[in-house]
């Protein structure tokens, strides 16, 4: 897993593994920031944690080459981005095509990029949410695996919306990773398939109705 900060989605995945809800193991956590609290989360659960500081490299391409080498040392089946605040080079993305996933705090393709919660409010949207998607060379544009939705209420602000969405993220990410680990979801030339059936562009609706 690649992180840059607190690692709350990392913790959600750790919890899912330890509870037996995820048929996989987190083999390593790598951060581009030595101060990222998520590194300690990993160490607390016996997961190897490594720092690769992007500021020590002359270019994005050199950092990505070193990151790719560090990841391949662990030979992972999936590379999971969880708050990794770096734009990855095309070479890196293509190398891990079909194995590189991210979670984004919006209902893609709406509101790609940053500041999604305020942008949802500014747009007058009636619903918001999060999306797990395969990473492509175009920012926040890879094929969507699944989404979870939350209502936008009249008294919501960016802070309350962020909290709602994060609660869904902590469910959605482990659920989507489990589908990948069990082979139920795949990225094909046609798009994302679930149990062999082609999914719509918005992927599976995995909203918690409770």
mmCIF file of N, CA and C in Angstrom, residues 38-153:
data_model
loop_
_atom_site.group_PDB
_atom_site.id
_atom_site.type_symbol
_atom_site.label_atom_id
_atom_site.label_comp_id
_atom_site.label_asym_id
_atom_site.label_seq_id
_atom_site.Cartn_x
_atom_site.Cartn_y
_atom_site.Cartn_z
ATOM 1 N N UNK A 38 0.393 6.983 9.194
ATOM 2 C CA UNK A 38 0.030 5.649 8.726
ATOM 3 C C UNK A 38 1.167 4.647 8.815
ATOM 4 N N UNK A 39 2.406 5.124 8.793
ATOM 5 C CA UNK A 39 3.549 4.212 8.919
ATOM 6 C C UNK A 39 3.529 3.506 10.273
ATOM 7 N N UNK A 40 3.194 4.252 11.318
ATOM 8 C CA UNK A 40 3.126 3.637 12.644
ATOM 9 C C UNK A 40 1.954 2.675 12.742
ATOM 10 N N UNK A 41 0.848 2.996 12.070
ATOM 11 C CA UNK A 41 -0.278 2.048 12.035
ATOM 12 C C UNK A 41 0.216 0.696 11.501
ATOM 13 N N UNK A 42 0.968 0.743 10.415
ATOM 14 C CA UNK A 42 1.480 -0.496 9.826
ATOM 15 C C UNK A 42 2.384 -1.230 10.805
ATOM 16 N N UNK A 43 3.335 -0.509 11.386
ATOM 17 C CA UNK A 43 4.283 -1.148 12.309
ATOM 18 C C UNK A 43 3.573 -1.757 13.504
ATOM 19 N N UNK A 44 2.520 -1.086 13.977
ATOM 20 C CA UNK A 44 1.768 -1.608 15.123
ATOM 21 C C UNK A 44 1.127 -2.961 14.833
ATOM 22 N N UNK A 45 0.939 -3.259 13.555
ATOM 23 C CA UNK A 45 0.320 -4.524 13.166
ATOM 24 C C UNK A 45 1.315 -5.468 12.490
ATOM 25 N N UNK A 46 2.602 -5.198 12.682
ATOM 26 C CA UNK A 46 3.635 -6.081 12.167
ATOM 27 C C UNK A 46 3.824 -6.045 10.661
ATOM 28 N N UNK A 47 3.386 -4.962 10.027
ATOM 29 C CA UNK A 47 3.510 -4.829 8.573
ATOM 30 C C UNK A 47 4.766 -4.020 8.257
ATOM 31 N N UNK A 48 5.634 -4.508 7.373
ATOM 32 C CA UNK A 48 6.829 -3.728 7.001
ATOM 33 C C UNK A 48 6.441 -2.344 6.494
ATOM 34 N N UNK A 49 7.115 -1.314 7.007
ATOM 35 C CA UNK A 49 6.826 0.073 6.631
ATOM 36 C C UNK A 49 8.115 0.725 6.147
ATOM 37 N N UNK A 50 8.025 1.361 4.999
ATOM 38 C CA UNK A 50 9.218 1.912 4.342
ATOM 39 C C UNK A 50 8.955 3.351 3.913
ATOM 40 N N UNK A 51 9.982 4.191 4.014
ATOM 41 C CA UNK A 51 9.900 5.575 3.560
ATOM 42 C C UNK A 51 10.742 5.742 2.313
ATOM 43 N N UNK A 52 10.143 6.361 1.309
ATOM 44 C CA UNK A 52 10.867 6.719 0.091
ATOM 45 C C UNK A 52 10.518 8.179 -0.190
ATOM 46 N N UNK A 53 11.383 9.084 0.232
ATOM 47 C CA UNK A 53 11.110 10.524 0.197
ATOM 48 C C UNK A 53 11.287 11.063 -1.217
ATOM 49 N N UNK A 54 10.202 11.554 -1.795
ATOM 50 C CA UNK A 54 10.267 12.048 -3.178
ATOM 51 C C UNK A 54 11.188 13.251 -3.315
ATOM 52 N N UNK A 55 11.433 13.966 -2.212
ATOM 53 C CA UNK A 55 12.276 15.162 -2.270
ATOM 54 C C UNK A 55 13.748 14.832 -2.485
ATOM 55 N N UNK A 56 14.098 13.569 -2.333
ATOM 56 C CA UNK A 56 15.482 13.145 -2.515
ATOM 57 C C UNK A 56 15.792 12.759 -3.961
ATOM 58 N N UNK A 57 14.805 12.920 -4.835
ATOM 59 C CA UNK A 57 14.991 12.527 -6.237
ATOM 60 C C UNK A 57 14.900 13.749 -7.141
ATOM 61 N N UNK A 58 15.687 13.722 -8.199
ATOM 62 C CA UNK A 58 15.796 14.888 -9.084
ATOM 63 C C UNK A 58 14.569 15.083 -9.951
ATOM 64 N N UNK A 59 13.777 14.035 -10.144
ATOM 65 C CA UNK A 59 12.595 14.148 -11.014
ATOM 66 C C UNK A 59 11.539 13.149 -10.571
ATOM 67 N N UNK A 60 10.337 13.378 -11.041
ATOM 68 C CA UNK A 60 9.232 12.458 -10.761
ATOM 69 C C UNK A 60 9.531 11.076 -11.328
ATOM 70 N N UNK A 61 10.146 11.049 -12.507
ATOM 71 C CA UNK A 61 10.432 9.771 -13.154
ATOM 72 C C UNK A 61 11.433 8.948 -12.337
ATOM 73 N N UNK A 62 12.439 9.624 -11.768
ATOM 74 C CA UNK A 62 13.425 8.896 -10.966
ATOM 75 C C UNK A 62 12.808 8.379 -9.670
ATOM 76 N N UNK A 63 11.964 9.197 -9.071
ATOM 77 C CA UNK A 63 11.267 8.731 -7.865
ATOM 78 C C UNK A 63 10.391 7.536 -8.193
ATOM 79 N N UNK A 64 9.643 7.626 -9.269
ATOM 80 C CA UNK A 64 8.739 6.535 -9.634
ATOM 81 C C UNK A 64 9.508 5.259 -9.954
ATOM 82 N N UNK A 65 10.676 5.389 -10.563
ATOM 83 C CA UNK A 65 11.496 4.213 -10.858
ATOM 84 C C UNK A 65 11.951 3.537 -9.569
ATOM 85 N N UNK A 66 12.347 4.346 -8.582
ATOM 86 C CA UNK A 66 12.758 3.793 -7.291
ATOM 87 C C UNK A 66 11.568 3.182 -6.556
ATOM 88 N N UNK A 67 10.416 3.840 -6.660
ATOM 89 C CA UNK A 67 9.208 3.321 -6.022
ATOM 90 C C UNK A 67 8.800 1.995 -6.646
ATOM 91 N N UNK A 68 8.859 1.924 -7.958
ATOM 92 C CA UNK A 68 8.512 0.686 -8.657
ATOM 93 C C UNK A 68 9.410 -0.454 -8.182
ATOM 94 N N UNK A 69 10.705 -0.170 -8.068
ATOM 95 C CA UNK A 69 11.653 -1.200 -7.618
ATOM 96 C C UNK A 69 11.348 -1.629 -6.178
ATOM 97 N N UNK A 70 11.026 -0.657 -5.332
ATOM 98 C CA UNK A 70 10.706 -0.974 -3.932
ATOM 99 C C UNK A 70 9.467 -1.850 -3.841
ATOM 100 N N UNK A 71 8.452 -1.536 -4.650
ATOM 101 C CA UNK A 71 7.220 -2.331 -4.641
ATOM 102 C C UNK A 71 7.481 -3.745 -5.141
ATOM 103 N N UNK A 72 8.223 -3.863 -6.220
ATOM 104 C CA UNK A 72 8.449 -5.180 -6.816
ATOM 105 C C UNK A 72 9.239 -6.105 -5.891
ATOM 106 N N UNK A 73 9.958 -5.532 -4.956
ATOM 107 C CA UNK A 73 10.671 -6.353 -3.965
ATOM 108 C C UNK A 73 9.692 -7.251 -3.205
ATOM 109 N N UNK A 74 8.453 -6.763 -3.012
ATOM 110 C CA UNK A 74 7.450 -7.507 -2.250
ATOM 111 C C UNK A 74 6.568 -8.384 -3.140
ATOM 112 N N UNK A 75 6.651 -8.213 -4.444
ATOM 113 C CA UNK A 75 5.901 -9.005 -5.430
ATOM 114 C C UNK A 75 4.404 -9.039 -5.110
ATOM 115 N N UNK A 76 3.772 -7.883 -4.997
ATOM 116 C CA UNK A 76 2.345 -7.866 -4.629
ATOM 117 C C UNK A 76 1.434 -8.197 -5.807
ATOM 118 N N UNK A 77 0.266 -8.727 -5.492
ATOM 119 C CA UNK A 77 -0.758 -8.950 -6.507
ATOM 120 C C UNK A 77 -1.511 -7.650 -6.812
ATOM 121 N N UNK A 78 -1.621 -6.783 -5.808
ATOM 122 C CA UNK A 78 -2.287 -5.486 -5.961
ATOM 123 C C UNK A 78 -1.409 -4.388 -5.386
ATOM 124 N N UNK A 79 -1.486 -3.217 -5.995
ATOM 125 C CA UNK A 79 -0.855 -2.016 -5.440
ATOM 126 C C UNK A 79 -1.990 -1.048 -5.122
ATOM 127 N N UNK A 80 -2.138 -0.749 -3.838
ATOM 128 C CA UNK A 80 -3.292 0.010 -3.356
ATOM 129 C C UNK A 80 -2.852 1.401 -2.928
ATOM 130 N N UNK A 81 -3.424 2.413 -3.563
ATOM 131 C CA UNK A 81 -3.176 3.792 -3.170
ATOM 132 C C UNK A 81 -4.193 4.194 -2.114
ATOM 133 N N UNK A 82 -3.710 4.735 -0.998
ATOM 134 C CA UNK A 82 -4.608 5.144 0.077
ATOM 135 C C UNK A 82 -4.123 6.494 0.611
ATOM 136 N N UNK A 83 -4.564 7.546 -0.066
ATOM 137 C CA UNK A 83 -4.096 8.868 0.313
ATOM 138 C C UNK A 83 -2.657 9.113 -0.078
ATOM 139 N N UNK A 84 -2.239 8.560 -1.193
ATOM 140 C CA UNK A 84 -0.877 8.766 -1.693
ATOM 141 C C UNK A 84 -0.899 10.003 -2.579
ATOM 142 N N UNK A 85 -0.312 11.092 -2.070
ATOM 143 C CA UNK A 85 -0.470 12.398 -2.718
ATOM 144 C C UNK A 85 0.637 12.672 -3.735
ATOM 145 N N UNK A 86 0.699 11.796 -4.715
ATOM 146 C CA UNK A 86 1.648 11.964 -5.809
ATOM 147 C C UNK A 86 0.950 11.610 -7.116
ATOM 148 N N UNK A 87 1.232 12.382 -8.163
ATOM 149 C CA UNK A 87 0.795 12.019 -9.508
ATOM 150 C C UNK A 87 1.847 11.086 -10.077
ATOM 151 N N UNK A 88 1.427 9.907 -10.480
ATOM 152 C CA UNK A 88 2.355 8.871 -10.924
ATOM 153 C C UNK A 88 2.609 8.964 -12.422
ATOM 154 N N UNK A 89 3.830 8.632 -12.821
ATOM 155 C CA UNK A 89 4.217 8.703 -14.228
ATOM 156 C C UNK A 89 3.508 7.620 -15.035
ATOM 157 N N UNK A 90 3.389 7.857 -16.334
ATOM 158 C CA UNK A 90 2.733 6.886 -17.210
ATOM 159 C C UNK A 90 3.439 5.530 -17.154
ATOM 160 N N UNK A 91 4.756 5.543 -17.100
ATOM 161 C CA UNK A 91 5.508 4.280 -17.064
ATOM 162 C C UNK A 91 5.120 3.465 -15.835
ATOM 163 N N UNK A 92 5.022 4.120 -14.690
ATOM 164 C CA UNK A 92 4.648 3.440 -13.450
ATOM 165 C C UNK A 92 3.237 2.869 -13.566
ATOM 166 N N UNK A 93 2.306 3.694 -14.004
ATOM 167 C CA UNK A 93 0.911 3.261 -14.119
ATOM 168 C C UNK A 93 0.772 2.088 -15.088
ATOM 169 N N UNK A 94 1.430 2.177 -16.225
ATOM 170 C CA UNK A 94 1.338 1.108 -17.218
ATOM 171 C C UNK A 94 1.968 -0.191 -16.711
ATOM 172 N N UNK A 95 3.041 -0.062 -15.932
ATOM 173 C CA UNK A 95 3.705 -1.256 -15.401
ATOM 174 C C UNK A 95 2.757 -2.064 -14.520
ATOM 175 N N UNK A 96 1.941 -1.374 -13.745
ATOM 176 C CA UNK A 96 1.034 -2.048 -12.820
ATOM 177 C C UNK A 96 -0.411 -2.071 -13.333
ATOM 178 N N UNK A 97 -0.607 -1.895 -14.608
ATOM 179 C CA UNK A 97 -1.955 -1.840 -15.181
ATOM 180 C C UNK A 97 -2.770 -3.068 -14.789
ATOM 181 N N UNK A 98 -3.992 -2.805 -14.298
ATOM 182 C CA UNK A 98 -4.870 -3.886 -13.866
ATOM 183 C C UNK A 98 -4.625 -4.343 -12.440
ATOM 184 N N UNK A 99 -3.558 -3.826 -11.821
ATOM 185 C CA UNK A 99 -3.230 -4.192 -10.431
ATOM 186 C C UNK A 99 -3.138 -2.965 -9.525
ATOM 187 N N UNK A 100 -3.309 -1.777 -10.088
ATOM 188 C CA UNK A 100 -3.127 -0.522 -9.356
ATOM 189 C C UNK A 100 -4.486 0.132 -9.148
ATOM 190 N N UNK A 101 -4.884 0.304 -7.877
ATOM 191 C CA UNK A 101 -6.207 0.857 -7.592
ATOM 192 C C UNK A 101 -6.107 2.034 -6.629
ATOM 193 N N UNK A 102 -7.143 2.862 -6.653
ATOM 194 C CA UNK A 102 -7.195 4.067 -5.825
ATOM 195 C C UNK A 102 -8.631 4.277 -5.353
ATOM 196 N N UNK A 103 -8.777 5.057 -4.283
ATOM 197 C CA UNK A 103 -10.100 5.479 -3.843
ATOM 198 C C UNK A 103 -10.165 6.989 -3.936
ATOM 199 N N UNK A 104 -11.294 7.486 -4.458
ATOM 200 C CA UNK A 104 -11.457 8.922 -4.687
ATOM 201 C C UNK A 104 -12.737 9.398 -4.018
ATOM 202 N N UNK A 105 -12.701 10.539 -3.320
ATOM 203 C CA UNK A 105 -13.877 11.017 -2.596
ATOM 204 C C UNK A 105 -14.879 11.772 -3.461
ATOM 205 N N UNK A 106 -15.385 11.098 -4.476
ATOM 206 C CA UNK A 106 -16.508 11.619 -5.260
ATOM 207 C C UNK A 106 -17.110 10.466 -6.046
ATOM 208 N N UNK A 107 -18.268 10.724 -6.627
ATOM 209 C CA UNK A 107 -18.907 9.739 -7.494
ATOM 210 C C UNK A 107 -18.400 9.976 -8.909
ATOM 211 N N UNK A 108 -17.263 9.373 -9.206
ATOM 212 C CA UNK A 108 -16.672 9.553 -10.532
ATOM 213 C C UNK A 108 -17.662 9.127 -11.614
ATOM 214 N N UNK A 109 -17.671 9.801 -12.759
ATOM 215 C CA UNK A 109 -16.682 10.786 -13.220
ATOM 216 C C UNK A 109 -16.892 12.213 -12.742
ATOM 217 N N UNK A 110 -17.841 12.446 -11.837
ATOM 218 C CA UNK A 110 -18.035 13.798 -11.320
ATOM 219 C C UNK A 110 -16.917 14.162 -10.340
ATOM 220 N N UNK A 111 -16.513 15.405 -10.390
ATOM 221 C CA UNK A 111 -15.604 16.001 -9.401
ATOM 222 C C UNK A 111 -14.275 15.251 -9.273
ATOM 223 N N UNK A 112 -13.610 15.109 -10.394
ATOM 224 C CA UNK A 112 -12.239 14.604 -10.353
ATOM 225 C C UNK A 112 -11.351 15.659 -9.676
ATOM 226 N N UNK A 113 -10.236 15.216 -9.120
ATOM 227 C CA UNK A 113 -9.295 16.157 -8.518
ATOM 228 C C UNK A 113 -9.566 16.405 -7.052
ATOM 229 N N UNK A 114 -9.188 17.588 -6.579
ATOM 230 C CA UNK A 114 -9.192 17.916 -5.147
ATOM 231 C C UNK A 114 -10.442 18.697 -4.739
ATOM 232 N N UNK A 115 -10.580 18.900 -3.431
ATOM 233 C CA UNK A 115 -11.641 19.730 -2.841
ATOM 234 C C UNK A 115 -13.039 19.282 -3.263
ATOM 235 N N UNK A 116 -13.240 17.981 -3.309
ATOM 236 C CA UNK A 116 -14.501 17.454 -3.853
ATOM 237 C C UNK A 116 -15.704 17.819 -2.997
ATOM 238 N N UNK A 117 -15.542 17.859 -1.678
ATOM 239 C CA UNK A 117 -16.696 18.078 -0.806
ATOM 240 C C UNK A 117 -17.280 19.486 -1.002
ATOM 241 N N UNK A 118 -16.405 20.471 -1.066
ATOM 242 C CA UNK A 118 -16.892 21.827 -1.295
ATOM 243 C C UNK A 118 -17.453 21.971 -2.697
ATOM 244 N N UNK A 119 -16.839 21.308 -3.647
ATOM 245 C CA UNK A 119 -17.319 21.402 -5.033
ATOM 246 C C UNK A 119 -18.697 20.769 -5.192
ATOM 247 N N UNK A 120 -18.971 19.701 -4.444
ATOM 248 C CA UNK A 120 -20.307 19.096 -4.445
ATOM 249 C C UNK A 120 -21.332 20.096 -3.929
ATOM 250 N N UNK A 121 -21.001 20.782 -2.846
ATOM 251 C CA UNK A 121 -21.906 21.795 -2.289
ATOM 252 C C UNK A 121 -22.113 22.938 -3.268
ATOM 253 N N UNK A 122 -21.032 23.407 -3.871
ATOM 254 C CA UNK A 122 -21.117 24.524 -4.811
ATOM 255 C C UNK A 122 -21.964 24.168 -6.034
ATOM 256 N N UNK A 123 -21.922 22.881 -6.415
ATOM 257 C CA UNK A 123 -22.670 22.435 -7.592
ATOM 258 C C UNK A 123 -24.142 22.169 -7.273
ATOM 259 N N UNK A 124 -24.490 22.150 -5.983
ATOM 260 C CA UNK A 124 -25.871 21.862 -5.598
ATOM 261 C C UNK A 124 -26.254 20.405 -5.765
ATOM 262 N N UNK A 125 -25.271 19.503 -5.713
ATOM 263 C CA UNK A 125 -25.561 18.081 -5.868
ATOM 264 C C UNK A 125 -26.405 17.565 -4.701
ATOM 265 N N UNK A 126 -27.260 16.618 -4.985
ATOM 266 C CA UNK A 126 -28.102 16.025 -3.941
ATOM 267 C C UNK A 126 -27.480 14.774 -3.332
ATOM 268 N N UNK A 127 -26.427 14.242 -3.973
ATOM 269 C CA UNK A 127 -25.733 13.098 -3.407
ATOM 270 C C UNK A 127 -24.237 13.219 -3.677
ATOM 271 N N UNK A 128 -23.479 12.552 -2.845
ATOM 272 C CA UNK A 128 -22.028 12.581 -2.900
ATOM 273 C C UNK A 128 -21.574 11.151 -2.616
ATOM 274 N N UNK A 129 -20.293 10.913 -2.535
ATOM 275 C CA UNK A 129 -19.842 9.571 -2.226
ATOM 276 C C UNK A 129 -18.390 9.369 -2.564
ATOM 277 N N UNK A 130 -18.044 8.105 -2.802
ATOM 278 C CA UNK A 130 -16.658 7.753 -3.101
ATOM 279 C C UNK A 130 -16.636 6.632 -4.131
ATOM 280 N N UNK A 131 -15.492 6.520 -4.798
ATOM 281 C CA UNK A 131 -15.333 5.545 -5.871
ATOM 282 C C UNK A 131 -13.986 4.843 -5.738
ATOM 283 N N UNK A 132 -13.987 3.541 -5.904
ATOM 284 C CA UNK A 132 -12.740 2.786 -6.045
ATOM 285 C C UNK A 132 -12.555 2.487 -7.522
ATOM 286 N N UNK A 133 -11.372 2.783 -8.026
ATOM 287 C CA UNK A 133 -11.155 2.638 -9.471
ATOM 288 C C UNK A 133 -9.751 2.148 -9.773
ATOM 289 N N UNK A 134 -9.611 1.514 -10.919
ATOM 290 C CA UNK A 134 -8.290 1.205 -11.430
ATOM 291 C C UNK A 134 -7.621 2.515 -11.837
ATOM 292 N N UNK A 135 -6.319 2.604 -11.617
ATOM 293 C CA UNK A 135 -5.589 3.823 -11.958
ATOM 294 C C UNK A 135 -5.170 3.770 -13.417
ATOM 295 N N UNK A 136 -5.436 4.868 -14.121
ATOM 296 C CA UNK A 136 -5.009 5.021 -15.505
ATOM 297 C C UNK A 136 -4.090 6.239 -15.593
ATOM 298 N N UNK A 137 -3.577 6.488 -16.782
ATOM 299 C CA UNK A 137 -2.641 7.597 -16.948
ATOM 300 C C UNK A 137 -3.319 8.960 -16.843
ATOM 301 N N UNK A 138 -4.625 9.004 -17.021
ATOM 302 C CA UNK A 138 -5.364 10.260 -16.865
ATOM 303 C C UNK A 138 -5.924 10.336 -15.451
ATOM 304 N N UNK A 139 -5.729 11.453 -14.777
ATOM 305 C CA UNK A 139 -6.061 11.601 -13.369
ATOM 306 C C UNK A 139 -7.526 11.267 -13.091
ATOM 307 N N UNK A 140 -7.746 10.364 -12.125
ATOM 308 C CA UNK A 140 -9.089 10.003 -11.646
ATOM 309 C C UNK A 140 -10.020 9.568 -12.774
ATOM 310 N N UNK A 141 -9.468 8.910 -13.784
ATOM 311 C CA UNK A 141 -10.273 8.529 -14.952
ATOM 312 C C UNK A 141 -10.256 7.036 -15.243
ATOM 313 N N UNK A 142 -9.637 6.237 -14.387
ATOM 314 C CA UNK A 142 -9.610 4.800 -14.618
ATOM 315 C C UNK A 142 -10.959 4.157 -14.397
ATOM 316 N N UNK A 143 -11.111 2.940 -14.893
ATOM 317 C CA UNK A 143 -12.381 2.214 -14.806
ATOM 318 C C UNK A 143 -12.790 2.016 -13.355
ATOM 319 N N UNK A 144 -14.064 2.305 -13.066
ATOM 320 C CA UNK A 144 -14.582 2.250 -11.700
ATOM 321 C C UNK A 144 -14.984 0.824 -11.337
ATOM 322 N N UNK A 145 -14.559 0.403 -10.134
ATOM 323 C CA UNK A 145 -14.927 -0.913 -9.610
ATOM 324 C C UNK A 145 -16.221 -0.829 -8.817
ATOM 325 N N UNK A 146 -16.296 0.142 -7.910
ATOM 326 C CA UNK A 146 -17.487 0.278 -7.083
ATOM 327 C C UNK A 146 -17.604 1.663 -6.494
ATOM 328 N N UNK A 147 -18.833 2.010 -6.093
ATOM 329 C CA UNK A 147 -19.096 3.309 -5.489
ATOM 330 C C UNK A 147 -20.003 3.135 -4.279
ATOM 331 N N UNK A 148 -19.924 4.097 -3.372
ATOM 332 C CA UNK A 148 -20.851 4.178 -2.242
ATOM 333 C C UNK A 148 -21.343 5.611 -2.156
ATOM 334 N N UNK A 149 -22.629 5.773 -1.911
ATOM 335 C CA UNK A 149 -23.270 7.083 -1.996
ATOM 336 C C UNK A 149 -23.727 7.564 -0.620
ATOM 337 N N UNK A 150 -23.731 8.888 -0.458
ATOM 338 C CA UNK A 150 -24.297 9.505 0.741
ATOM 339 C C UNK A 150 -25.184 10.664 0.303
ATOM 340 N N UNK A 151 -26.260 10.954 1.051
ATOM 341 C CA UNK A 151 -27.099 12.111 0.717
ATOM 342 C C UNK A 151 -26.408 13.405 1.125
ATOM 343 N N UNK A 152 -26.686 14.456 0.370
ATOM 344 C CA UNK A 152 -26.236 15.796 0.749
ATOM 345 C C UNK A 152 -27.431 16.505 1.381
ATOM 346 N N UNK A 153 -27.318 16.821 2.653
ATOM 347 C CA UNK A 153 -28.420 17.438 3.389
ATOM 348 C C UNK A 153 -28.271 18.959 3.421
#
